[in-house]
Amino acid sequence: MAEEAHALAIDQVVQKALDDANVSESDLCAVAVTVGPGLSLCLRVGVHKARKITKAFRLPIVGVHHMEAHALVSRLVNKDLDFPFLALLISGGHNLLVLAHGLGQYVQLGTTIDDAIGEAYDKSARWLGLDIRKGGGPALEELALEGDPNAIKFRVPMRQHKDCNFSYAGLKTQVRLAIESRNLCASDIPISSATEEDRQLRADIAASFQRVAVLHLEERCQRAVEWALKIEPAIKHFVVSGGVASNQCVRTHLNHIAEKNGLQLVCPPPSLCTDNGVMIAWTGIEHFIAGRFDDPPAADEPDDMQYDLRPRWPLGEEYSEGRSVARSMKTARVHPSLTSMIQGSVH
């Protein structure tokens, strides 16, 4: 279904982008496109379209790493954001802490071993019967303002693991059990129809969940800042990007971490936090200027060619202290990291 939706939308999306910018394909210098990580069926739709344009107009093509784009888009809006910097990428699908040494040069300090924070927000919002048309995260954040964050004592995940990895599956389960044990039929009764007492209970659960979800982020980020400063003492910026970076509670708490460690917190504007084409284009520009691009496809390239897609594609090499014993990540058919590929082509 996702692939079909992509295929139906792509032609008019590209055309609208060109029209809005008042350019045509022949005015372009290159085409940037996401080649991973992600669902290969969906990636293929974008890559196919990009190659079609580059073939027709003899343009170079720049394959972009989706997560690098989240990390770099802040450089579009903050001209003084230089390497090296620390980046936290938080969304529905990803929790990732990386030290950015330079363009295409990353050390992975931590990642999620199961669910990302955005997924935990979305699921909890759904279980609490919230209106999630504008996103589960914003709906839960809003309800949490009415609740007592200390009403329910949820456990903070992974305190026994002295690394920078994240885990939100257990906290999600705690939320579900808290709802069930209080006999809240929240998912059946929307919050708009809830009694005053019922609404208060849901708000308390939302606030308590948010307190622990953000505390887990804080603890991992504090350790990551310490590690990053040990590796690269010149760091001045802490970049937080991805859909969850729009959450005010998250921003406030991460700003404390940044200030405490003498760093400046940098967040892209909300429109550039969630997945967007601007971040891919910007990352394409950075690599294009650095001379990292592929030649236009051959004129006789068949339409049904198998492209080099990278559904499972790490951004950087794992930091030696950050290797977690708790990692349950499948490692089958993982592409070599972006960093190792770039280093390999330089040597």
Coordinates of C-alpha atoms in Angstrom, one line a residue:
M1 CA 0.0 0.0 0.0
A2 CA 2.8 2.4 0.9
E3 CA 4.6 1.7 -2.4
E4 CA 1.4 2.3 -4.3
A5 CA 0.8 5.6 -2.5
H6 CA 4.3 6.7 -3.4
A7 CA 3.9 5.7 -7.0
L8 CA 0.6 7.6 -7.3
A9 CA 2.0 10.8 -5.7
I10 CA 5.5 11.1 -7.0
D11 CA 5.0 12.6 -10.5
Q12 CA 2.8 15.5 -9.2
V13 CA 4.9 16.1 -6.1
V14 CA 8.1 16.5 -8.3
Q15 CA 6.2 18.7 -10.8
K16 CA 4.8 20.9 -8.0
A17 CA 8.3 21.3 -6.5
L18 CA 9.6 22.4 -9.9
D19 CA 6.6 24.7 -10.5
D20 CA 6.9 26.3 -7.0
A21 CA 10.6 27.0 -7.6
N22 CA 9.9 28.3 -11.0
V23 CA 12.4 26.0 -12.7
S24 CA 12.3 23.1 -15.1
E25 CA 14.3 19.9 -15.2
S26 CA 16.8 21.4 -17.7
D27 CA 17.7 24.1 -15.1
L28 CA 18.9 21.5 -12.6
C29 CA 22.6 20.7 -11.8
A30 CA 21.9 17.4 -10.2
V31 CA 19.2 15.2 -8.6
A32 CA 19.4 14.0 -4.9
V33 CA 17.4 11.0 -3.8
T34 CA 17.1 8.9 -0.7
V35 CA 18.6 5.4 -1.2
G36 CA 18.2 4.2 2.4
P37 CA 17.5 3.3 5.0
G38 CA 13.8 2.5 4.7
L39 CA 11.3 0.2 3.0
S40 CA 12.9 -0.9 -0.3
L41 CA 9.6 -0.9 -2.2
C42 CA 9.2 2.8 -1.4
L43 CA 12.8 3.7 -1.9
R44 CA 12.6 2.1 -5.3
V45 CA 9.8 4.5 -6.4
G46 CA 11.9 7.5 -5.6
V47 CA 15.1 6.2 -7.1
H48 CA 13.3 5.1 -10.3
K49 CA 11.9 8.7 -10.7
A50 CA 15.3 10.3 -10.0
R51 CA 17.1 8.1 -12.5
K52 CA 14.4 8.8 -15.1
I53 CA 15.0 12.5 -14.8
T54 CA 18.8 12.2 -14.6
K55 CA 18.8 9.9 -17.7
A56 CA 16.6 12.3 -19.7
F57 CA 18.5 15.4 -18.8
R58 CA 22.0 13.9 -18.4
L59 CA 22.3 15.0 -14.8
P60 CA 24.6 13.6 -12.0
I61 CA 22.7 11.8 -9.2
V62 CA 23.4 12.0 -5.5
G63 CA 22.3 9.1 -3.3
V64 CA 21.4 10.4 0.2
H65 CA 21.3 8.7 3.6
H66 CA 17.9 9.6 5.2
M67 CA 19.4 9.9 8.7
E68 CA 22.3 12.0 7.6
A69 CA 19.8 14.3 6.0
H70 CA 18.0 14.8 9.4
A71 CA 21.4 15.6 11.0
L72 CA 22.5 18.0 8.3
V73 CA 19.4 20.0 7.6
S74 CA 20.2 22.2 10.6
R75 CA 23.2 23.5 8.6
L76 CA 20.8 25.0 6.1
V77 CA 19.3 27.3 8.8
N78 CA 22.3 27.7 11.1
K79 CA 25.2 29.0 9.1
D80 CA 27.5 28.8 12.1
L81 CA 26.9 25.0 12.7
D82 CA 30.3 23.6 11.9
F83 CA 31.6 20.1 12.3
P84 CA 32.2 18.4 14.7
F85 CA 28.9 18.3 16.5
L86 CA 26.7 15.8 18.4
A87 CA 23.3 14.9 16.9
L88 CA 20.3 13.2 18.4
L89 CA 17.8 12.0 15.7
I90 CA 14.4 11.2 17.2
S91 CA 11.2 10.2 15.3
G92 CA 8.6 7.4 15.0
G93 CA 11.1 5.0 13.5
H94 CA 14.5 6.1 14.9
N95 CA 16.4 7.0 18.0
L96 CA 20.0 7.6 17.1
L97 CA 22.9 9.5 18.7
V98 CA 25.8 10.2 16.4
L99 CA 29.0 12.3 16.6
A100 CA 29.4 14.1 13.3
H101 CA 33.1 14.5 12.6
G102 CA 32.5 15.8 9.1
L103 CA 30.4 15.3 6.0
G104 CA 29.8 11.5 5.7
Q105 CA 31.9 10.9 8.8
Y106 CA 30.0 9.6 11.8
V107 CA 30.5 7.6 15.0
Q108 CA 27.3 6.0 16.3
L109 CA 27.1 6.5 20.1
G110 CA 23.7 4.9 20.6
T111 CA 20.6 3.6 18.9
T112 CA 17.3 2.0 19.8
I113 CA 17.3 -1.6 20.6
D114 CA 13.6 -2.0 20.0
D115 CA 11.0 0.8 19.7
A116 CA 11.8 4.5 19.0
I117 CA 10.4 7.3 21.3
G118 CA 7.9 8.5 18.6
E119 CA 6.4 5.0 18.3
A120 CA 5.9 5.0 22.1
Y121 CA 4.2 8.4 22.0
D122 CA 1.9 7.3 19.1
K123 CA 0.9 4.0 20.6
S124 CA 0.2 5.5 24.0
A125 CA -1.9 8.3 22.4
R126 CA -4.0 5.7 20.6
W127 CA -4.5 3.6 23.8
L128 CA -5.6 6.8 25.7
G129 CA -8.3 7.4 23.0
L130 CA -6.8 10.7 21.8
D131 CA -7.5 12.4 18.5
I132 CA -4.4 11.5 16.6
R133 CA -5.2 13.1 13.2
K134 CA -2.5 15.6 13.7
G135 CA -0.1 13.0 15.2
G136 CA -0.1 11.0 18.4
G137 CA 2.9 12.8 19.8
P138 CA 1.4 16.4 19.8
A139 CA -2.0 15.0 21.1
L140 CA -0.3 13.3 24.1
E141 CA 2.0 16.3 24.8
E142 CA -1.1 18.5 25.0
L143 CA -3.0 16.1 27.3
A144 CA 0.0 15.7 29.6
L145 CA -0.2 19.4 30.4
E146 CA -3.4 18.7 32.4
G147 CA -1.9 15.7 34.3
D148 CA 0.4 15.0 37.3
P149 CA 3.7 13.7 36.0
N150 CA 4.4 11.9 39.3
A151 CA 1.0 10.3 39.6
I152 CA 2.2 6.9 38.2
K153 CA 5.6 5.5 39.0
F154 CA 6.7 4.1 35.6
R155 CA 10.2 2.6 35.6
V156 CA 12.9 4.4 33.6
P157 CA 14.3 2.0 31.0
M158 CA 17.8 0.5 30.8
R159 CA 19.3 2.2 33.9
Q160 CA 21.5 -0.9 34.5
H161 CA 23.1 -0.5 31.0
K162 CA 25.9 2.1 31.1
D163 CA 25.6 2.9 27.4
C164 CA 23.7 5.4 25.2
N165 CA 21.2 3.0 23.6
F166 CA 17.4 3.5 23.9
S167 CA 14.5 1.2 24.7
Y168 CA 10.9 2.2 24.6
A169 CA 9.1 -1.2 24.3
G170 CA 9.0 -1.8 28.1
L171 CA 7.6 1.7 28.8
K172 CA 4.9 1.2 26.2
T173 CA 3.9 -2.1 28.0
Q174 CA 3.9 -0.2 31.3
V175 CA 1.4 2.3 29.9
R176 CA -0.8 -0.4 28.5
L177 CA -0.9 -2.2 31.9
A178 CA -1.6 1.1 33.7
I179 CA -4.6 1.7 31.4
E180 CA -5.9 -1.9 31.9
S181 CA -5.4 -2.1 35.6
R182 CA -7.5 1.1 36.1
N183 CA -10.3 -0.4 33.9
L184 CA -10.0 2.5 31.4
C185 CA -11.8 1.6 28.2
A186 CA -9.8 4.5 26.7
S187 CA -9.4 3.2 23.2
D188 CA -13.1 2.5 22.9
I189 CA -14.2 5.9 24.4
P190 CA -12.6 8.9 22.8
I191 CA -11.3 11.5 25.2
S192 CA -13.9 14.0 24.0
S193 CA -16.6 11.7 25.5
A194 CA -14.7 11.0 28.8
T195 CA -16.0 12.0 32.2
E196 CA -14.0 14.6 34.1
E197 CA -12.5 11.9 36.4
D198 CA -11.7 9.7 33.5
R199 CA -10.0 12.5 31.6
Q200 CA -7.9 13.4 34.7
L201 CA -6.7 9.8 34.9
R202 CA -5.8 9.7 31.2
A203 CA -3.9 13.0 31.6
D204 CA -2.0 11.6 34.6
I205 CA -1.0 8.6 32.6
A206 CA 0.1 10.8 29.7
A207 CA 2.1 13.1 32.0
S208 CA 3.8 10.2 33.8
F209 CA 4.6 8.5 30.5
Q210 CA 6.1 11.7 29.1
R211 CA 8.2 12.4 32.3
V212 CA 9.8 9.0 32.0
A213 CA 10.1 8.9 28.2
V214 CA 12.0 12.2 28.3
L215 CA 14.0 11.3 31.4
H216 CA 15.3 8.2 29.5
L217 CA 16.3 10.6 26.6
E218 CA 18.1 12.9 29.0
E219 CA 20.1 10.2 30.7
R220 CA 21.3 8.7 27.4
C221 CA 22.1 12.2 26.0
Q222 CA 24.1 13.2 29.1
R223 CA 26.3 10.2 28.7
A224 CA 26.6 10.7 24.9
V225 CA 27.7 14.3 25.5
E226 CA 30.4 13.1 27.9
W227 CA 31.6 10.5 25.4
A228 CA 31.5 13.0 22.5
L229 CA 33.5 15.6 24.3
K230 CA 36.1 12.9 25.2
I231 CA 36.5 12.0 21.5
E232 CA 36.1 15.6 20.1
P233 CA 36.7 18.3 22.7
A234 CA 36.0 21.0 20.1
I235 CA 32.2 20.3 19.9
K236 CA 30.1 23.4 20.4
H237 CA 26.6 22.3 19.2
F238 CA 24.1 19.6 20.1
V239 CA 21.7 19.1 17.2
V240 CA 18.3 17.5 17.9
S241 CA 16.2 16.7 14.8
G242 CA 13.4 14.3 13.6
G243 CA 9.7 14.5 14.2
V244 CA 9.9 14.3 18.0
A245 CA 12.2 17.3 18.1
S246 CA 9.1 19.5 17.7
N247 CA 7.9 18.4 21.2
Q248 CA 8.4 21.4 23.6
C249 CA 8.9 19.2 26.7
V250 CA 11.6 17.3 24.9
R251 CA 13.3 20.5 23.7
T252 CA 13.3 22.1 27.2
H253 CA 14.8 19.1 28.9
L254 CA 17.5 18.6 26.2
N255 CA 18.3 22.3 26.4
H256 CA 19.1 21.8 30.1
I257 CA 21.6 19.0 29.0
A258 CA 23.2 21.2 26.4
E259 CA 23.5 24.3 28.7
K260 CA 24.9 22.2 31.6
N261 CA 27.7 21.0 29.3
G262 CA 28.4 24.3 27.6
L263 CA 26.8 23.4 24.3
Q264 CA 24.3 25.2 22.2
L265 CA 21.1 23.3 21.3
V266 CA 20.2 23.5 17.7
C267 CA 16.8 22.3 16.4
P268 CA 15.5 22.8 12.8
P269 CA 12.1 24.6 12.6
P270 CA 9.2 22.1 13.0
S271 CA 8.6 21.9 9.2
L272 CA 12.1 20.6 8.7
C273 CA 12.0 18.2 11.7
T274 CA 9.6 15.7 10.2
D275 CA 10.5 13.9 7.0
N276 CA 10.8 16.4 4.1
G277 CA 12.3 16.9 0.7
V278 CA 14.3 19.9 1.8
M279 CA 16.7 17.9 4.0
I280 CA 17.4 15.5 1.2
A281 CA 18.1 18.3 -1.3
W282 CA 20.3 20.1 1.2
T283 CA 22.4 16.9 1.9
G284 CA 22.6 16.3 -1.8
I285 CA 24.0 19.8 -2.3
E286 CA 26.6 19.3 0.5
H287 CA 27.8 16.0 -1.1
F288 CA 27.6 17.4 -4.7
I289 CA 29.9 20.3 -3.7
A290 CA 32.3 17.8 -2.1
G291 CA 32.4 15.9 -5.4
R292 CA 30.5 12.9 -4.2
F293 CA 27.9 12.0 -6.9
D294 CA 27.4 9.4 -9.6
D295 CA 27.4 10.1 -13.4
P296 CA 24.1 10.2 -15.2
P297 CA 22.6 6.7 -15.9
A298 CA 23.4 5.2 -19.4
A299 CA 20.9 6.2 -22.1
D300 CA 20.1 2.5 -22.6
E301 CA 19.5 1.7 -18.9
P302 CA 16.4 -0.6 -18.8
D303 CA 13.4 0.7 -16.9
D304 CA 13.2 -2.4 -14.7
M305 CA 16.8 -2.3 -13.6
Q306 CA 17.6 -3.5 -10.1
Y307 CA 18.9 -0.4 -8.2
D308 CA 21.4 -0.2 -5.4
L309 CA 18.9 0.3 -2.5
R310 CA 20.1 0.2 1.1
P311 CA 17.0 -0.6 3.4
R312 CA 19.3 -1.4 6.3
W313 CA 22.1 1.1 6.2
P314 CA 24.0 2.3 9.3
L315 CA 25.1 5.9 9.3
G316 CA 28.4 5.4 11.1
E317 CA 30.6 2.8 12.9
E318 CA 29.6 1.9 16.4
Y319 CA 31.6 3.5 19.2
S320 CA 33.6 0.8 21.0
E321 CA 32.2 1.7 24.5
G322 CA 28.7 1.9 23.1
R323 CA 28.4 -1.7 22.0
S324 CA 25.4 -3.0 24.0
V325 CA 24.9 -6.4 25.4
A326 CA 21.2 -5.8 25.2
R327 CA 21.1 -5.2 21.4
S328 CA 18.5 -7.4 19.8
M329 CA 18.9 -5.7 16.5
K330 CA 18.9 -8.1 13.5
T331 CA 22.2 -7.8 11.7
A332 CA 21.2 -9.8 8.6
R333 CA 21.9 -8.1 5.3
V334 CA 23.0 -4.8 6.7
H335 CA 24.7 -2.5 4.2
P336 CA 28.2 -1.3 5.1
S337 CA 27.9 2.1 6.9
L338 CA 27.9 5.4 5.0
T339 CA 31.1 6.4 6.9
S340 CA 33.0 3.2 6.0
M341 CA 31.9 3.4 2.3
I342 CA 33.1 7.0 2.0
Q343 CA 36.4 6.2 3.8
G344 CA 36.9 3.3 1.5
S345 CA 36.4 5.5 -1.6
V346 CA 38.9 8.1 -0.2
H347 CA 41.7 5.6 0.5

